CSV table of N, CA and C in Angstrom, one decimal:
chain,number,residue,atom,x,y,z
A,1,GLN,N,88.9,28.4,97.9
A,1,GLN,CA,88.7,29.8,97.9
A,1,GLN,C,90.0,30.6,97.6
A,2,VAL,N,89.9,31.6,96.8
A,2,VAL,CA,91.0,32.4,96.5
A,2,VAL,C,90.6,33.8,96.8
A,3,ARG,N,91.3,34.4,97.8
A,3,ARG,CA,90.9,35.8,98.2
A,3,ARG,C,91.6,36.8,97.3
A,4,LEU,N,90.8,37.7,96.9
A,4,LEU,CA,91.3,38.8,96.1
A,4,LEU,C,91.6,40.0,97.0
A,5,VAL,N,92.7,40.7,96.7
A,5,VAL,CA,93.1,41.8,97.6
A,5,VAL,C,93.0,43.1,96.8
A,6,GLU,N,92.2,44.0,97.4
A,6,GLU,CA,92.0,45.3,96.8
A,6,GLU,C,92.9,46.4,97.4
A,7,SER,N,93.3,47.4,96.6
A,7,SER,CA,94.2,48.4,97.1
A,7,SER,C,94.0,49.7,96.2
A,8,GLY,N,94.5,50.8,96.6
A,8,GLY,CA,94.5,52.0,95.8
A,8,GLY,C,93.5,53.1,96.1
A,9,GLY,N,92.7,52.8,97.1
A,9,GLY,CA,91.7,53.8,97.5
A,9,GLY,C,92.4,55.0,98.3
A,10,GLY,N,91.6,56.0,98.6
A,10,GLY,CA,92.1,57.1,99.3
A,10,GLY,C,91.1,58.3,99.3
A,11,LEU,N,91.6,59.4,99.7
A,11,LEU,CA,90.8,60.6,99.7
A,11,LEU,C,91.1,61.5,98.5
A,12,VAL,N,90.1,61.9,97.8
A,12,VAL,CA,90.4,62.7,96.6
A,12,VAL,C,89.3,63.7,96.4
A,13,GLN,N,89.7,64.9,95.8
A,13,GLN,CA,88.7,65.9,95.6
A,13,GLN,C,87.8,65.6,94.4
A,14,PRO,N,86.6,66.2,94.4
A,14,PRO,CA,85.8,66.0,93.2
A,14,PRO,C,86.5,66.4,92.0
A,15,GLY,N,86.3,65.5,90.9
A,15,GLY,CA,87.0,65.7,89.7
A,15,GLY,C,88.4,65.0,89.6
A,16,GLY,N,88.8,64.5,90.7
A,16,GLY,CA,90.1,63.8,90.8
A,16,GLY,C,90.0,62.4,90.2
A,17,SER,N,91.1,61.7,90.3
A,17,SER,CA,91.2,60.3,89.8
A,17,SER,C,91.9,59.4,90.8
A,18,LEU,N,91.5,58.1,90.7
A,18,LEU,CA,92.2,57.1,91.5
A,18,LEU,C,92.3,55.8,90.6
A,19,ARG,N,93.2,55.0,90.9
A,19,ARG,CA,93.3,53.7,90.2
A,19,ARG,C,93.4,52.6,91.3
A,20,LEU,N,92.3,51.8,91.3
A,20,LEU,CA,92.2,50.7,92.2
A,20,LEU,C,92.8,49.4,91.6
A,21,SER,N,93.4,48.6,92.4
A,21,SER,CA,94.0,47.3,92.0
A,21,SER,C,93.3,46.2,92.7
A,22,CYS,N,93.2,45.1,92.0
A,22,CYS,CA,92.6,43.9,92.5
A,22,CYS,C,93.5,42.7,92.2
A,23,ALA,N,94.2,42.2,93.2
A,23,ALA,CA,95.2,41.2,92.9
A,23,ALA,C,94.8,39.8,93.5
A,24,ALA,N,95.3,38.8,92.9
A,24,ALA,CA,95.0,37.4,93.4
A,24,ALA,C,96.4,36.7,93.5
A,25,PRO,N,97.1,37.2,94.5
A,25,PRO,CA,98.5,36.7,94.7
A,25,PRO,C,98.7,35.2,94.9
A,26,ARG,N,97.6,34.6,95.4
A,26,ARG,CA,97.7,33.1,95.7
A,26,ARG,C,97.1,32.3,94.7
A,27,ALA,N,96.5,32.9,93.7
A,27,ALA,CA,95.9,32.1,92.6
A,27,ALA,C,96.9,31.7,91.6
A,28,ILE,N,96.7,30.6,90.9
A,28,ILE,CA,97.6,30.2,89.8
A,28,ILE,C,97.0,30.8,88.6
A,29,PHE,N,97.8,31.0,87.5
A,29,PHE,CA,97.3,31.6,86.3
A,29,PHE,C,96.1,30.9,85.7
A,30,SER,N,96.2,29.6,85.7
A,30,SER,CA,95.1,28.8,85.0
A,30,SER,C,93.8,28.9,85.8
A,31,VAL,N,93.8,29.3,87.1
A,31,VAL,CA,92.6,29.5,87.8
A,31,VAL,C,92.1,30.9,87.6
A,32,PHE,N,92.9,31.9,87.7
A,32,PHE,CA,92.5,33.3,87.6
A,32,PHE,C,92.1,33.7,86.2
A,33,ALA,N,92.8,33.3,85.2
A,33,ALA,CA,92.6,33.7,83.8
A,33,ALA,C,91.2,33.5,83.3
A,34,PRO,N,90.5,32.4,83.6
A,34,PRO,CA,89.1,32.2,83.1
A,34,PRO,C,88.0,33.0,83.8
A,35,TRP,N,88.4,33.6,84.9
A,35,TRP,CA,87.4,34.3,85.8
A,35,TRP,C,86.9,35.6,85.1
A,36,ASP,N,85.6,35.8,85.2
A,36,ASP,CA,85.0,37.1,84.9
A,36,ASP,C,85.1,37.8,86.3
A,37,ILE,N,85.6,39.0,86.3
A,37,ILE,CA,85.8,39.8,87.5
A,37,ILE,C,84.9,41.0,87.6
A,38,ALA,N,84.4,41.3,88.8
A,38,ALA,CA,83.6,42.5,89.0
A,38,ALA,C,84.2,43.3,90.1
A,39,TRP,N,84.1,44.6,89.9
A,39,TRP,CA,84.3,45.6,90.9
A,39,TRP,C,82.9,46.0,91.5
A,40,TYR,N,82.8,46.0,92.8
A,40,TYR,CA,81.6,46.3,93.5
A,40,TYR,C,81.9,47.5,94.4
A,41,ARG,N,80.9,48.2,94.8
A,41,ARG,CA,81.0,49.2,95.9
A,41,ARG,C,79.9,49.1,96.9
A,42,GLN,N,80.1,49.5,98.1
A,42,GLN,CA,79.1,49.4,99.1
A,42,GLN,C,79.2,50.5,100.1
A,43,LEU,N,78.1,51.1,100.4
A,43,LEU,CA,78.0,52.1,101.5
A,43,LEU,C,77.5,51.4,102.8
A,44,PRO,N,77.8,51.9,103.9
A,44,PRO,CA,77.3,51.3,105.2
A,44,PRO,C,75.8,51.2,105.2
A,45,GLY,N,75.4,50.0,105.5
A,45,GLY,CA,73.9,49.7,105.6
A,45,GLY,C,73.3,49.5,104.2
A,46,LYS,N,74.0,49.6,103.2
A,46,LYS,CA,73.5,49.4,101.8
A,46,LYS,C,74.0,48.1,101.2
A,47,GLU,N,73.3,47.6,100.2
A,47,GLU,CA,73.7,46.4,99.5
A,47,GLU,C,74.9,46.7,98.6
A,48,ARG,N,75.7,45.7,98.4
A,48,ARG,CA,76.9,45.9,97.5
A,48,ARG,C,76.3,46.0,96.1
A,49,GLU,N,76.8,46.9,95.3
A,49,GLU,CA,76.4,47.0,93.9
A,49,GLU,C,77.5,46.8,92.9
A,50,VAL,N,77.2,46.2,91.8
A,50,VAL,CA,78.3,46.0,90.8
A,50,VAL,C,78.5,47.4,90.0
A,51,VAL,N,79.8,47.7,89.9
A,51,VAL,CA,80.2,48.9,89.3
A,51,VAL,C,80.7,48.7,87.9
A,52,ALA,N,81.5,47.6,87.7
A,52,ALA,CA,82.1,47.3,86.4
A,52,ALA,C,82.5,45.8,86.4
A,53,THR,N,82.4,45.3,85.2
A,53,THR,CA,82.8,43.9,85.1
A,53,THR,C,83.7,43.7,83.9
A,54,ILE,N,84.5,42.7,83.9
A,54,ILE,CA,85.4,42.3,82.8
A,54,ILE,C,85.5,40.8,82.6
A,55,THR,N,85.2,40.4,81.4
A,55,THR,CA,85.2,38.9,81.2
A,55,THR,C,86.7,38.4,81.0
A,56,SER,N,86.8,37.1,81.0
A,56,SER,CA,88.1,36.6,80.8
A,56,SER,C,88.8,37.0,79.5
A,57,SER,N,88.0,37.3,78.5
A,57,SER,CA,88.5,37.8,77.2
A,57,SER,C,88.6,39.3,77.1
A,58,GLY,N,88.2,40.0,78.2
A,58,GLY,CA,88.4,41.4,78.2
A,58,GLY,C,87.2,42.3,77.8
A,59,ARG,N,86.1,41.7,77.7
A,59,ARG,CA,84.8,42.4,77.4
A,59,ARG,C,84.4,43.1,78.7
A,60,THR,N,84.0,44.4,78.6
A,60,THR,CA,83.7,45.2,79.8
A,60,THR,C,82.3,45.6,79.8
A,61,ASN,N,81.8,45.9,81.0
A,61,ASN,CA,80.5,46.5,81.2
A,61,ASN,C,80.5,47.4,82.4
A,62,TYR,N,79.6,48.4,82.4
A,62,TYR,CA,79.6,49.4,83.5
A,62,TYR,C,78.2,49.7,83.9
A,63,THR,N,78.0,50.0,85.1
A,63,THR,CA,76.8,50.6,85.6
A,63,THR,C,76.7,52.0,85.0
A,64,ASP,N,75.4,52.4,84.7
A,64,ASP,CA,75.2,53.7,84.0
A,64,ASP,C,75.9,54.9,84.7
A,65,SER,N,75.9,54.9,86.0
A,65,SER,CA,76.4,56.1,86.7
A,65,SER,C,77.9,56.3,86.6
A,66,VAL,N,78.7,55.3,86.1
A,66,VAL,CA,80.1,55.4,86.0
A,66,VAL,C,80.6,55.4,84.5
A,67,LYS,N,79.7,55.1,83.6
A,67,LYS,CA,80.1,55.1,82.2
A,67,LYS,C,80.7,56.4,81.7
A,68,GLY,N,81.8,56.2,81.0
A,68,GLY,CA,82.6,57.4,80.5
A,68,GLY,C,83.5,57.9,81.5
A,69,ARG,N,83.5,57.5,82.8
A,69,ARG,CA,84.4,58.0,83.8
A,69,ARG,C,85.3,56.9,84.4
A,70,PHE,N,84.8,55.6,84.4
A,70,PHE,CA,85.6,54.5,85.0
A,70,PHE,C,86.0,53.6,83.8
A,71,ALA,N,87.1,52.9,84.0
A,71,ALA,CA,87.6,51.9,83.0
A,71,ALA,C,88.2,50.8,83.8
A,72,ILE,N,87.7,49.6,83.4
A,72,ILE,CA,88.2,48.3,84.0
A,72,ILE,C,89.1,47.7,83.0
A,73,SER,N,90.2,47.1,83.5
A,73,SER,CA,91.2,46.4,82.7
A,73,SER,C,91.8,45.2,83.5
A,74,ARG,N,92.5,44.4,82.8
A,74,ARG,CA,93.1,43.2,83.5
A,74,ARG,C,94.4,42.8,82.8
A,75,ASN,N,95.2,42.1,83.6
A,75,ASN,CA,96.4,41.5,83.0
A,75,ASN,C,96.5,40.1,83.7
A,76,ASN,N,96.1,39.1,82.9
A,76,ASN,CA,96.0,37.8,83.5
A,76,ASN,C,97.4,37.2,84.0
A,77,SER,N,98.4,37.5,83.3
A,77,SER,CA,99.7,37.0,83.7
A,77,SER,C,100.1,37.6,85.0
A,78,ARG,N,99.6,38.8,85.3
A,78,ARG,CA,99.9,39.5,86.6
A,78,ARG,C,98.8,39.2,87.6
A,79,LYS,N,97.8,38.5,87.2
A,79,LYS,CA,96.6,38.1,88.0
A,79,LYS,C,96.1,39.4,88.7
A,80,THR,N,95.9,40.4,87.9
A,80,THR,CA,95.5,41.7,88.5
A,80,THR,C,94.4,42.3,87.6
A,81,VAL,N,93.4,42.9,88.2
A,81,VAL,CA,92.4,43.7,87.6
A,81,VAL,C,92.5,45.1,88.1
A,82,TRP,N,92.3,46.1,87.3
A,82,TRP,CA,92.4,47.5,87.7
A,82,TRP,C,91.0,48.2,87.4
A,83,LEU,N,90.8,49.2,88.2
A,83,LEU,CA,89.6,50.1,88.0
A,83,LEU,C,90.2,51.5,88.0
A,84,GLN,N,90.3,52.1,86.8
A,84,GLN,CA,90.7,53.5,86.7
A,84,GLN,C,89.4,54.4,86.8
A,85,MET,N,89.5,55.3,87.8
A,85,MET,CA,88.3,56.1,88.1
A,85,MET,C,88.7,57.6,87.9
A,86,ASN,N,88.1,58.2,86.9
A,86,ASN,CA,88.3,59.6,86.6
A,86,ASN,C,87.1,60.4,86.9
A,87,ASN,N,87.3,61.7,87.0
A,87,ASN,CA,86.2,62.7,87.2
A,87,ASN,C,85.3,62.2,88.4
A,88,LEU,N,86.0,61.9,89.5
A,88,LEU,CA,85.2,61.3,90.6
A,88,LEU,C,84.3,62.3,91.2
A,89,LYS,N,83.1,61.8,91.7
A,89,LYS,CA,82.1,62.6,92.3
A,89,LYS,C,81.9,62.2,93.8
A,90,PRO,N,81.3,63.0,94.6
A,90,PRO,CA,81.1,62.6,96.0
A,90,PRO,C,80.2,61.4,96.1
A,91,GLU,N,79.3,61.2,95.1
A,91,GLU,CA,78.5,59.9,95.2
A,91,GLU,C,79.3,58.7,94.9
A,92,ASP,N,80.5,58.8,94.5
A,92,ASP,CA,81.3,57.6,94.3
A,92,ASP,C,82.0,57.1,95.6
A,93,THR,N,81.8,57.9,96.6
A,93,THR,CA,82.3,57.5,97.9
A,93,THR,C,81.7,56.2,98.4
A,94,ALA,N,82.6,55.2,98.7
A,94,ALA,CA,82.2,53.9,99.1
A,94,ALA,C,83.4,53.1,99.4
A,95,THR,N,83.1,51.9,99.9
A,95,THR,CA,84.2,50.8,100.0
A,95,THR,C,84.1,50.0,98.7
A,96,TYR,N,85.2,49.8,98.0
A,96,TYR,CA,85.2,49.1,96.8
A,96,TYR,C,85.8,47.7,97.0
A,97,TYR,N,85.2,46.7,96.4
A,97,TYR,CA,85.6,45.3,96.4
A,97,TYR,C,85.7,44.8,95.0
A,98,CYS,N,86.4,43.7,94.9
A,98,CYS,CA,86.4,43.0,93.7
A,98,CYS,C,86.2,41.5,94.0
A,99,ASN,N,85.7,40.8,93.0
A,99,ASN,CA,85.4,39.3,93.2
A,99,ASN,C,85.2,38.7,91.9
A,100,ASN,N,85.2,37.4,91.9
A,100,ASN,CA,84.8,36.5,90.8
A,100,ASN,C,83.3,36.7,90.6
A,101,LEU,N,82.9,37.1,89.5
A,101,LEU,CA,81.5,37.5,89.2
A,101,LEU,C,80.6,36.2,89.3
A,102,ALA,N,81.0,35.1,88.7
A,102,ALA,CA,80.1,34.0,88.7
A,102,ALA,C,80.1,33.1,90.0
A,103,THR,N,81.3,33.1,90.5
A,103,THR,CA,81.5,32.2,91.7
A,103,THR,C,82.2,33.0,92.8
A,104,PRO,N,81.5,33.9,93.5
A,104,PRO,CA,82.2,34.8,94.5
A,104,PRO,C,83.0,34.0,95.5
A,105,GLN,N,84.3,34.5,95.7
A,105,GLN,CA,85.2,33.9,96.7
A,105,GLN,C,84.9,34.6,98.0
A,106,ASP,N,85.7,34.3,99.0
A,106,ASP,CA,85.6,35.0,100.3
A,106,ASP,C,85.9,36.5,100.0
A,107,TRP,N,85.1,37.4,100.6
A,107,TRP,CA,85.3,38.8,100.3
A,107,TRP,C,86.5,39.3,101.0
A,108,GLY,N,87.2,40.2,100.4
A,108,GLY,CA,88.4,40.8,101.0
A,108,GLY,C,88.0,42.0,101.8
A,109,ARG,N,88.9,42.8,102.3
A,109,ARG,CA,88.6,44.0,103.1
A,109,ARG,C,88.1,45.1,102.3
A,110,GLY,N,88.3,45.1,101.0
A,110,GLY,CA,87.9,46.3,100.2
A,110,GLY,C,88.9,47.4,100.4
A,111,THR,N,88.7,48.5,99.6
A,111,THR,CA,89.5,49.7,99.7
A,111,THR,C,88.6,50.9,99.7
A,112,GLN,N,88.8,51.8,100.6
A,112,GLN,CA,87.9,52.9,100.8
A,112,GLN,C,88.2,54.0,99.9
A,113,VAL,N,87.2,54.5,99.2
A,113,VAL,CA,87.3,55.7,98.3
A,113,VAL,C,86.4,56.8,98.9
A,114,THR,N,87.0,57.9,99.2
A,114,THR,CA,86.3,59.1,99.7
A,114,THR,C,86.5,60.3,98.8
A,115,VAL,N,85.4,60.8,98.2
A,115,VAL,CA,85.5,61.9,97.3
A,115,VAL,C,84.9,63.1,98.0
A,116,SER,N,85.7,64.1,98.4
A,116,SER,CA,85.2,65.2,99.2
A,116,SER,C,86.2,66.4,99.0
A,117,SER,N,85.6,67.6,99.1
A,117,SER,CA,86.5,68.8,99.0
A,117,SER,C,86.8,69.2,100.4
C-alpha cells in the first residue's frame, strides 16, 4: 500500500481558486508513474464521487459539474498530481481525496475545501 497525501484545501469565496496537491512521497517512480489517478470528493454522509481523472499518459476526464473550471495535471518525476480549481462554487464544498483509480490504496485524510462568502 502506498498512501497518497492531499493538501492545498482551505476557505475561499465563490469565484475563487484553489490548487490541490496529491503527493506520493513513499512511492518509487516506477510504481507511481503507471498509475491512473483520480481526485474524489465527499460530503458527510454521502458517497465519494470522482471529480477528475488522469491516466499515466496524461489523458484527463472530468465530471460534468466541474468541466471548464477544474484542471488535473501530473508530474511523475515529482510523484505528484494537482487539481487546479477555478470559479469555485458553494456546491464544490467537500473533502477532497486522491487515489489510484484502478487499485485504490489506503485512503488519506483528504483536504477540506469550503466555498463560502
